[in-house]
mmCIF file of C-alpha atoms in Angstrom:
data_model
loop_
_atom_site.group_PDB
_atom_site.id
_atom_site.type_symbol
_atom_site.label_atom_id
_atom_site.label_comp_id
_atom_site.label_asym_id
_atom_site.label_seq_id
_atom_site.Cartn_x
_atom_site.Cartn_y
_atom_site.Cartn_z
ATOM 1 C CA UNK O 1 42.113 100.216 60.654
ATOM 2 C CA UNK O 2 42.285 99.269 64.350
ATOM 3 C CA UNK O 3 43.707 101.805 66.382
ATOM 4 C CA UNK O 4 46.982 101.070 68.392
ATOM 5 C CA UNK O 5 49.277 102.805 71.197
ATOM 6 C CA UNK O 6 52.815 102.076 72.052
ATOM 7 C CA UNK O 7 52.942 101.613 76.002
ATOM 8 C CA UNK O 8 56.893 102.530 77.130
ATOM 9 C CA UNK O 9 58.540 101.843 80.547
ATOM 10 C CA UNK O 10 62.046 103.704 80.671
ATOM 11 C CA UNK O 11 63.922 101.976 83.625
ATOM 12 C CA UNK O 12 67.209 102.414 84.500
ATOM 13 C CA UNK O 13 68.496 99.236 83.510
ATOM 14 C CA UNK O 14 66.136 98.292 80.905
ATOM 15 C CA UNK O 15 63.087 99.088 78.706
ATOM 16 C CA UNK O 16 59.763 97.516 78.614
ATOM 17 C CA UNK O 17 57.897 98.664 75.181
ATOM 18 C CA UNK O 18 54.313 96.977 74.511
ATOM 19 C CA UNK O 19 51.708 97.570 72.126
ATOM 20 C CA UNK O 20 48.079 98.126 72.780
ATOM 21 C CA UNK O 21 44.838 98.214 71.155
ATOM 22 C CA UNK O 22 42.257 100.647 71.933
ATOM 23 C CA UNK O 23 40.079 98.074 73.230
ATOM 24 C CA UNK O 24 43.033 96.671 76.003
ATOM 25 C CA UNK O 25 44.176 94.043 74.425
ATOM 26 C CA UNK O 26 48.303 93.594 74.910
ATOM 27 C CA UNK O 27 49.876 92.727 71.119
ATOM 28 C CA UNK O 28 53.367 92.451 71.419
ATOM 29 C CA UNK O 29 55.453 93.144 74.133
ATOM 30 C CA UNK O 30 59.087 92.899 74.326
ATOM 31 C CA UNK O 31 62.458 94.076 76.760
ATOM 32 C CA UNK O 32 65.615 95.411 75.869
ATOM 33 C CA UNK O 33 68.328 97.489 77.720
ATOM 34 C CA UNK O 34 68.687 101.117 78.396
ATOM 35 C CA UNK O 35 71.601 102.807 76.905
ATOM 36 C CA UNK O 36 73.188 105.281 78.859
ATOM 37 C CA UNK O 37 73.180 108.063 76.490
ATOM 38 C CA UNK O 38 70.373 109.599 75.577
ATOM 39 C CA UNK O 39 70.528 109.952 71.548
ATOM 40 C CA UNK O 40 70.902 105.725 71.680
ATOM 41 C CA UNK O 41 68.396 105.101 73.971
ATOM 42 C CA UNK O 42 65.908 106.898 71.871
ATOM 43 C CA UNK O 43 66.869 105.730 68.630
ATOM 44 C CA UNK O 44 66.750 101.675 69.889
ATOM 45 C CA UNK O 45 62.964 102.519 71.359
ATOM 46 C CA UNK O 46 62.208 103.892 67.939
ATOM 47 C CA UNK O 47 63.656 100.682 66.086
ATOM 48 C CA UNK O 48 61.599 98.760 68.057
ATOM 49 C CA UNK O 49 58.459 100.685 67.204
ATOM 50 C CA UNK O 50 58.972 100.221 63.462
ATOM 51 C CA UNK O 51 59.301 96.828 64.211
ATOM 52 C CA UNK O 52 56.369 95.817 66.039
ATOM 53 C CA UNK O 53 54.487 97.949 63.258
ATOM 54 C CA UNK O 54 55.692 95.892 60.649
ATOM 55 C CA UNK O 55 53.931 92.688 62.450
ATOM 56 C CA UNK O 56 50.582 94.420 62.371
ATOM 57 C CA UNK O 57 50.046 96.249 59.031
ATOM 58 C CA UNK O 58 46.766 96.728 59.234
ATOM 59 C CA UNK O 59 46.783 98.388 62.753
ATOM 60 C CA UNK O 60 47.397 102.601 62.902
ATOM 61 C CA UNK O 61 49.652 104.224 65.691
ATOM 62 C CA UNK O 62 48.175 107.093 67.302
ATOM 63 C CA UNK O 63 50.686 107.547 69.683
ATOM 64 C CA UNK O 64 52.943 106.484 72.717
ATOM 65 C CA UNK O 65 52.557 106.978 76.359
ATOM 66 C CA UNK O 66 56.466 106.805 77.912
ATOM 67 C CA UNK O 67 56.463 106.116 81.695
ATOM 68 C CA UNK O 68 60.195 107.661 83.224
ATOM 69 C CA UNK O 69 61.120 106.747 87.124
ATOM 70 C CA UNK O 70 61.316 111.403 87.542
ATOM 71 C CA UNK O 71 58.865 114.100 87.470
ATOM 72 C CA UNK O 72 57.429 115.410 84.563
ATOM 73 C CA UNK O 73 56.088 118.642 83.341
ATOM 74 C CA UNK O 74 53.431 119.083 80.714
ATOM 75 C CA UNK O 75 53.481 115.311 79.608
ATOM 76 C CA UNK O 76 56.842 116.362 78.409
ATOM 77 C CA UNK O 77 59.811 117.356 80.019
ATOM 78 C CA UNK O 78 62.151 115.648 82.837
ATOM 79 C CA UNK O 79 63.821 118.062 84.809
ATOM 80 C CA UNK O 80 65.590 115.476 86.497
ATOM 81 C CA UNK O 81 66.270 111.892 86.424
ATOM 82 C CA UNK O 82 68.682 110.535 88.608
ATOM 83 C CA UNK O 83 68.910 107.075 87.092
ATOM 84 C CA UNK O 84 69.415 107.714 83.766
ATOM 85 C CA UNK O 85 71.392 110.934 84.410
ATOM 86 C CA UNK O 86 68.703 113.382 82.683
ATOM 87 C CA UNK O 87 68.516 117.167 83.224
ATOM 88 C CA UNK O 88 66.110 119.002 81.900
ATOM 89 C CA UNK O 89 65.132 116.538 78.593
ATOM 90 C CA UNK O 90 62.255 117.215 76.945
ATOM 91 C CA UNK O 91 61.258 113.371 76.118
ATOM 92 C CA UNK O 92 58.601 113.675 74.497
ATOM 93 C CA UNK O 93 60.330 115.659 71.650
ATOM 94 C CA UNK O 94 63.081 113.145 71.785
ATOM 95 C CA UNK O 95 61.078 110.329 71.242
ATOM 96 C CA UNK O 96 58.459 112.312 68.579
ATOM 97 C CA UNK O 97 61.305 113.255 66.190
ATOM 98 C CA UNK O 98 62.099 109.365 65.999
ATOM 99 C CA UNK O 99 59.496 107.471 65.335
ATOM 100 C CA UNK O 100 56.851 110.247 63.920
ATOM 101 C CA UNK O 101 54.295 109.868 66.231
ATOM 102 C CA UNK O 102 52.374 112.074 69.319
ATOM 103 C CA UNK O 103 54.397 111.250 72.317
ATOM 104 C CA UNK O 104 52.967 112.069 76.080
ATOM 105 C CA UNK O 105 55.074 111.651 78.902
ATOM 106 C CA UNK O 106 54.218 110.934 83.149
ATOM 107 C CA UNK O 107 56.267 109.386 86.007
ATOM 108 C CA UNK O 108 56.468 105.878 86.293
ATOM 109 C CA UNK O 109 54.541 105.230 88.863
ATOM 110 C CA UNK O 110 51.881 107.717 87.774
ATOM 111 C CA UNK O 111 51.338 105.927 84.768
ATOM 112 C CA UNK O 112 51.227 102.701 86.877
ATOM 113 C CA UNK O 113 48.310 104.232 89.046
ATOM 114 C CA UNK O 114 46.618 105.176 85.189
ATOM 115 C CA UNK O 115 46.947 101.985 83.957
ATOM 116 C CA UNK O 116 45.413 100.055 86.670
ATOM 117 C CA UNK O 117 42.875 102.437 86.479
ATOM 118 C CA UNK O 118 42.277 101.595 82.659
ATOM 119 C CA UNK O 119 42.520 97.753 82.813
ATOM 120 C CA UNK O 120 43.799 96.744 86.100
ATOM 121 C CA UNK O 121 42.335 96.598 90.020
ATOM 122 C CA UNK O 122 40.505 99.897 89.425
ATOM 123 C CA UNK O 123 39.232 99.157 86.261
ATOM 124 C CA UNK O 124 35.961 100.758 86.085
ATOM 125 C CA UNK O 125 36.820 103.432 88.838
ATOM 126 C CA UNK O 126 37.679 107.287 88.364
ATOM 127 C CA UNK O 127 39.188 107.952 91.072
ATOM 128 C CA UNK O 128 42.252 105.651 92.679
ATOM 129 C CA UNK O 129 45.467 105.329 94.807
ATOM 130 C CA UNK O 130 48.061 103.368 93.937
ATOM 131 C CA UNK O 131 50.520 102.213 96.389
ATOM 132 C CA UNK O 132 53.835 100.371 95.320
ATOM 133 C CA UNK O 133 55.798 98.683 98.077
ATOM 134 C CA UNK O 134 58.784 97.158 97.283
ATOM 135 C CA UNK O 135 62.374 97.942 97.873
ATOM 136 C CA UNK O 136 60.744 101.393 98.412
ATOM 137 C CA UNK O 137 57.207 102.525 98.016
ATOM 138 C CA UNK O 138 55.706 104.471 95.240
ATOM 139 C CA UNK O 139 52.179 105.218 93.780
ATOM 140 C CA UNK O 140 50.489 107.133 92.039
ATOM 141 C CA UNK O 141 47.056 109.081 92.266
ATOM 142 C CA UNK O 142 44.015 109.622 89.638
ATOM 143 C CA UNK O 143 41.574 112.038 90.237
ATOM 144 C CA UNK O 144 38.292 112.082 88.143
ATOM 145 C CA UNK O 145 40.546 110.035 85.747
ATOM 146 C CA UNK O 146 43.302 111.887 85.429
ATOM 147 C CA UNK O 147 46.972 111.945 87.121
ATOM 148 C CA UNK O 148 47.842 114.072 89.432
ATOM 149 C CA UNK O 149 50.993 115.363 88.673
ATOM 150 C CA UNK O 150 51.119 118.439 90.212
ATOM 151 C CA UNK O 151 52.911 122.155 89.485
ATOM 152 C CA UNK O 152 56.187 120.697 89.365
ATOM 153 C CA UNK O 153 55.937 116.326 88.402
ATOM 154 C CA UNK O 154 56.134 115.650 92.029
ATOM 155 C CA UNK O 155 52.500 114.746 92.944
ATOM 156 C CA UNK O 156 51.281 111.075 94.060
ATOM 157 C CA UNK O 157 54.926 110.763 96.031
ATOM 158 C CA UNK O 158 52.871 108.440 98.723
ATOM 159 C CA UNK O 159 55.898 107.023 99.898
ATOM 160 C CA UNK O 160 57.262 110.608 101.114
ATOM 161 C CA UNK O 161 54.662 111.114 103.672
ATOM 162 C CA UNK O 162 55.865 112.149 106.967
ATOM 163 C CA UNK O 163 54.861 109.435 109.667
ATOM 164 C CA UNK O 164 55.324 109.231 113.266
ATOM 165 C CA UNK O 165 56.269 105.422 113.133
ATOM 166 C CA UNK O 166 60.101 105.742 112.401
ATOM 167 C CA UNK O 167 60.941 109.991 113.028
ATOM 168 C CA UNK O 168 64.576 109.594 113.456
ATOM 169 C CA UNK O 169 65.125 107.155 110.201
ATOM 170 C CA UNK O 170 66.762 108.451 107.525
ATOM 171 C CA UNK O 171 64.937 108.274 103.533
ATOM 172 C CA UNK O 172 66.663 108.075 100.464
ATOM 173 C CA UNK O 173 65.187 111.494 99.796
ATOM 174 C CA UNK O 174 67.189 112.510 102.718
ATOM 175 C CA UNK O 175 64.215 112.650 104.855
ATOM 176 C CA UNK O 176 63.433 110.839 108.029
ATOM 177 C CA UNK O 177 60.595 109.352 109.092
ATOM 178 C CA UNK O 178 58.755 108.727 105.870
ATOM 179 C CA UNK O 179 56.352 106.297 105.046
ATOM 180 C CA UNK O 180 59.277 104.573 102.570
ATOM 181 C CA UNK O 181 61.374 103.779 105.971
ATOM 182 C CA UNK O 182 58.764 102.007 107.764
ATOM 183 C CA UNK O 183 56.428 100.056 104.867
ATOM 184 C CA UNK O 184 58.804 99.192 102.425
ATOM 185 C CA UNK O 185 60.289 96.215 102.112
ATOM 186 C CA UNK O 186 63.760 97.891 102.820
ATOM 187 C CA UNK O 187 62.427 99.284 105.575
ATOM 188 C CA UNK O 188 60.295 95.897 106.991
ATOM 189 C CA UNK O 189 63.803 94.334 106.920
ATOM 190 C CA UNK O 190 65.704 96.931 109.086
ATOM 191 C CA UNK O 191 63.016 96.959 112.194
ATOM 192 C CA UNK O 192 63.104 92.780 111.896
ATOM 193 C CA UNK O 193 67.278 93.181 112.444
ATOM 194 C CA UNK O 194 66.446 94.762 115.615
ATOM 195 C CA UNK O 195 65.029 90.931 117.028
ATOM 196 C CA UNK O 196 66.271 87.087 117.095
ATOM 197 C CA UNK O 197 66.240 85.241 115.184
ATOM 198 C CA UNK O 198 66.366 88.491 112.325
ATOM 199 C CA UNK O 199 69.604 89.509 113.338
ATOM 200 C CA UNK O 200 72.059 85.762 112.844
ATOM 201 C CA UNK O 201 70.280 85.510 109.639
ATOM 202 C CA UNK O 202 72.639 86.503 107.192
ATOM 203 C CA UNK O 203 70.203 87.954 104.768
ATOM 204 C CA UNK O 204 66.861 88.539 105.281
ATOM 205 C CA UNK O 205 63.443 89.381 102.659
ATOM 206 C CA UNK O 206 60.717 90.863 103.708
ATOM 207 C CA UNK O 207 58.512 87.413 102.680
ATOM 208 C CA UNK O 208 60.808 85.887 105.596
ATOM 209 C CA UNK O 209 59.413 88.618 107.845
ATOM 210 C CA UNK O 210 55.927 87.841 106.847
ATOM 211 C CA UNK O 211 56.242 84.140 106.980
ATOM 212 C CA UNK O 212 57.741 84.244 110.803
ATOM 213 C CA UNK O 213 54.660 86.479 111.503
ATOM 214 C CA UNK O 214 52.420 84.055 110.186
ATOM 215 C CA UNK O 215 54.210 81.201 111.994
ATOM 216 C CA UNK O 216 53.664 83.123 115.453
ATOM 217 C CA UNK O 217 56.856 85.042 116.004
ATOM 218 C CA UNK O 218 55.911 87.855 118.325
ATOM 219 C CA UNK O 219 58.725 90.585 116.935
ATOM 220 C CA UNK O 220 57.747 89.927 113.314
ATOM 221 C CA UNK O 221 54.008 90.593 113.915
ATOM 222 C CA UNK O 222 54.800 93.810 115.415
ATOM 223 C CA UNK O 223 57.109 94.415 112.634
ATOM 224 C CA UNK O 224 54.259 94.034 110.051
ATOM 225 C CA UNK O 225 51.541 95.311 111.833
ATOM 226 C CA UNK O 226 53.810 98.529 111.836
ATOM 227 C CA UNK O 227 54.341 98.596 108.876
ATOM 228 C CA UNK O 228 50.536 98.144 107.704
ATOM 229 C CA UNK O 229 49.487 100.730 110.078
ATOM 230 C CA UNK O 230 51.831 103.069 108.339
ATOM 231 C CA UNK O 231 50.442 102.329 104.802
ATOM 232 C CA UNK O 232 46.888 102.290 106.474
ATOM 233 C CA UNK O 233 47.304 106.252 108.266
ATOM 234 C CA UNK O 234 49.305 107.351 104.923
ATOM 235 C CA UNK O 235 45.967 105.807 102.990
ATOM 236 C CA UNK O 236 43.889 107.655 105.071
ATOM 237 C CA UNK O 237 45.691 111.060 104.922
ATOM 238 C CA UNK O 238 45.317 110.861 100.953
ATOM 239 C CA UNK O 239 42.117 109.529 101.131
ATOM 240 C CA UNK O 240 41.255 112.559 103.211
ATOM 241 C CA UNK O 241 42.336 114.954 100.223
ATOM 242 C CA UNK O 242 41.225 112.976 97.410
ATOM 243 C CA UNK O 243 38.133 110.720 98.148
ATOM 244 C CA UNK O 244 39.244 107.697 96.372
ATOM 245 C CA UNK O 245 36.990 104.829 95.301
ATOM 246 C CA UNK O 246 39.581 102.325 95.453
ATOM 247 C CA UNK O 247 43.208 101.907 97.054
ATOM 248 C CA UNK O 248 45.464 99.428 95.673
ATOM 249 C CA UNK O 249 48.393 97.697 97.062
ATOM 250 C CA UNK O 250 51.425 96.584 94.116
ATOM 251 C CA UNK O 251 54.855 96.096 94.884
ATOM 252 C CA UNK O 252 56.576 92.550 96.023
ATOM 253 C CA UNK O 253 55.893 93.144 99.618
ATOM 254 C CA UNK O 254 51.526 93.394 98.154
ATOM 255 C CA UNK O 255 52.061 89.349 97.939
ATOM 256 C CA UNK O 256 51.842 89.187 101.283
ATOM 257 C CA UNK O 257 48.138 89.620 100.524
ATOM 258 C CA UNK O 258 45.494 89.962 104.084
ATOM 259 C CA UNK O 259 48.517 89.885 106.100
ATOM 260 C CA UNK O 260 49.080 93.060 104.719
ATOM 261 C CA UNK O 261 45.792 94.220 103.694
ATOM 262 C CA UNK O 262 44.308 93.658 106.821
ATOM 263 C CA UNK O 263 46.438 95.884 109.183
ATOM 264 C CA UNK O 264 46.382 98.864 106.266
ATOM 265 C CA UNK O 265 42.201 98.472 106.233
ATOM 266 C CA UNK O 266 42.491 99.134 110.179
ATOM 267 C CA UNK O 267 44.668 101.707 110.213
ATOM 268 C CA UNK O 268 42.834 103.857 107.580
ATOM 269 C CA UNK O 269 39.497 103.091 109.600
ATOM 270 C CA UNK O 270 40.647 104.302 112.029
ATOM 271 C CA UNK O 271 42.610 107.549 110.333
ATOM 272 C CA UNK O 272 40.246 108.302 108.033
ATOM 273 C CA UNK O 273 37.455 110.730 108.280
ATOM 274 C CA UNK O 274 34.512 108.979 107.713
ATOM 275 C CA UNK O 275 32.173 110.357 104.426
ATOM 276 C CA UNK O 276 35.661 109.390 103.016
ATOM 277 C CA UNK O 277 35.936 106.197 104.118
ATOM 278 C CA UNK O 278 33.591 103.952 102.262
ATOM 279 C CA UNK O 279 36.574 102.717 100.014
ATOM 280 C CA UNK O 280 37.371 99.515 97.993
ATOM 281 C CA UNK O 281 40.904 98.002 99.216
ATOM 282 C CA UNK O 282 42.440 95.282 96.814
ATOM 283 C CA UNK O 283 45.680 94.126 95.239
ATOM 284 C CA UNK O 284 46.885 95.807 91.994
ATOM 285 C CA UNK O 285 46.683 93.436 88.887
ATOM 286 C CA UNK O 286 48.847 94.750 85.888
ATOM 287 C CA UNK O 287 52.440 93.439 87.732
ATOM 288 C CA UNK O 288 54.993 94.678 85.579
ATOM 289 C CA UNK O 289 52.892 95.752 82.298
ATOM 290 C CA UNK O 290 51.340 98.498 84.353
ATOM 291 C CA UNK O 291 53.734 100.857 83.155
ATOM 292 C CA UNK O 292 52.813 99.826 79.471
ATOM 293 C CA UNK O 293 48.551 100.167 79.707
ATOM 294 C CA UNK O 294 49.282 103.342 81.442
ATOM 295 C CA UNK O 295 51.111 104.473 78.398
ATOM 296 C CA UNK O 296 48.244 103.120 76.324
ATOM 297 C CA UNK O 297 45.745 105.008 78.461
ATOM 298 C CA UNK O 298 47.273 108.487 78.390
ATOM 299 C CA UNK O 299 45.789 108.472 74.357
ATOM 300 C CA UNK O 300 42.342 105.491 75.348
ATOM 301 C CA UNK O 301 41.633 106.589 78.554
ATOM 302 C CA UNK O 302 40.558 110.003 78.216
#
């Protein structure tokens, strides 16, 4: 029978859930909202899971890999989740008890990083960095191919990085001056309001940023080549630690493509120490289903 893995993406306003064959191949995929209690949410992803197996009879589950936006301990607990309100849940067991099968657990954008690994921008690669920049920036890091999660779920936080760019701006985390208040997309927009013609607009994307840089504005070139210099020391500080092969950009504000590339390459040539340097930089691949082969890959990636 051919072997199959349930890929699952617990956001907090909805639920991507996609099947996957051992070879990488995406079956079925489908969406469907999160519930805000706990027992529901689990039961719906379990429905589901019965029935995508009834479409492929011939296919065996070994498992699924669930990707939640929180640490995680031991591929299995959540000590906290501020989205979905979770304290202390031990998913794994939640989801295990449902639908019968091995359950492993990581943070979202852990599993991202894993899944590009397995089928996306670093397929082929052991060793990776993701960065996610969108409304804030994320990633995720793979070491020898493996995630690293860390003592407590809190490893690969990329987007926590102290940087000198922005000291005295405060973070969600309740920080200032990390790497999420200068190179996300969030953050792009703020430093633009500070210029004409940023601040009559009466809203503003970063893609408006990037397209008055390309056009010649003076403010919103500085305003991106800030922000890529950020990404490109915060790159080179983890690329100092863990050697990667490859670092890849995701995110909305990664559509920006060389205009954001290019000032992040500079910056971490220039950062980086150099028998660390000789690294692949490219765009990540998976989009949104990232989540999903990551899941797959925490049972065919190993």
């Amino acid at each position: 029978m051919k072997e199959v893995c349930f890929g699952v993406d617990i956001g907090g306003t909805t639920v991507k859930l996609g099947l996957v064959s051992r070879e990488g191949e995406l079956l079925d995929k489908r969406e469907f909202p999160t519930f805000r209690d706990v027992g529901a949410t689990f039961d719906d992803i379990a429905r589901h899971m019965r029935l995508v197996m009834e479409s492929f009879p011939d296919c065996k589950c070994v498992g699924a890999g669930v990707g939640v936006p929180g640490p995680v301990v031991d591929q299995s607990v959540v000590p906290i989740c501020v989205n979905l309100g979770w304290n202390d849940l031990n998913v794994a067991q939640e989801l295990a008890s449902r639908a019968d099968v091995p359950v492993r657990v990581a943070n979202d954008a852990n599993l991202a990083a894993l899944g590009e690994m397995w089928q996306g921008g670093g397929k082929g690669c052991r060793n990776l960095v993701l960065f996610t920049v969108g409304t804030g920036v994320g990633g995720g890091i793979i070491c020898d191919g493996h995630i690293v999660a860390g003592a407590t779920g809190g490893g690969g936080e990329v987007g926590h990085l102290p940087m000198p760019f922005r000291p005295d701006w405060q973070c969600s985390c309740g920080k200032c001056g990390c790497l999420e208040v200068t190179a996300s997309a969030s953050g792009i927009i703020r430093a633009a309001r500070e210029f004409s013609p940023f601040q009559e607009m009466e809203t503003v994307t970063a893609k408006d940023v990037y397209d008055a840089a390309a056009a010649g504005d003076e403010n919103a070139r500085r305003v991106t080549k800030e922000a890529g210099s950020a990404l490109g020391m915060a790159a080179a500080i983890v690329g100092c630690v863990v050697n990667p092969e490859v670092i890849l950009l995701g995110g909305g504000v990664s559509a920006a493509g060389r205009a954001l590339l290019d000032p992040v390459e500079a910056a971490f040539k220039k950062n980086v120490f150099p028998p660390c340097g000789n690294v692949r930089f490219a765009q990540a691949q998976l989009g949104n289903n990232a989540g999903i082969f990551g899941g797959a890959a925490l049972f065919f990636a190993e």
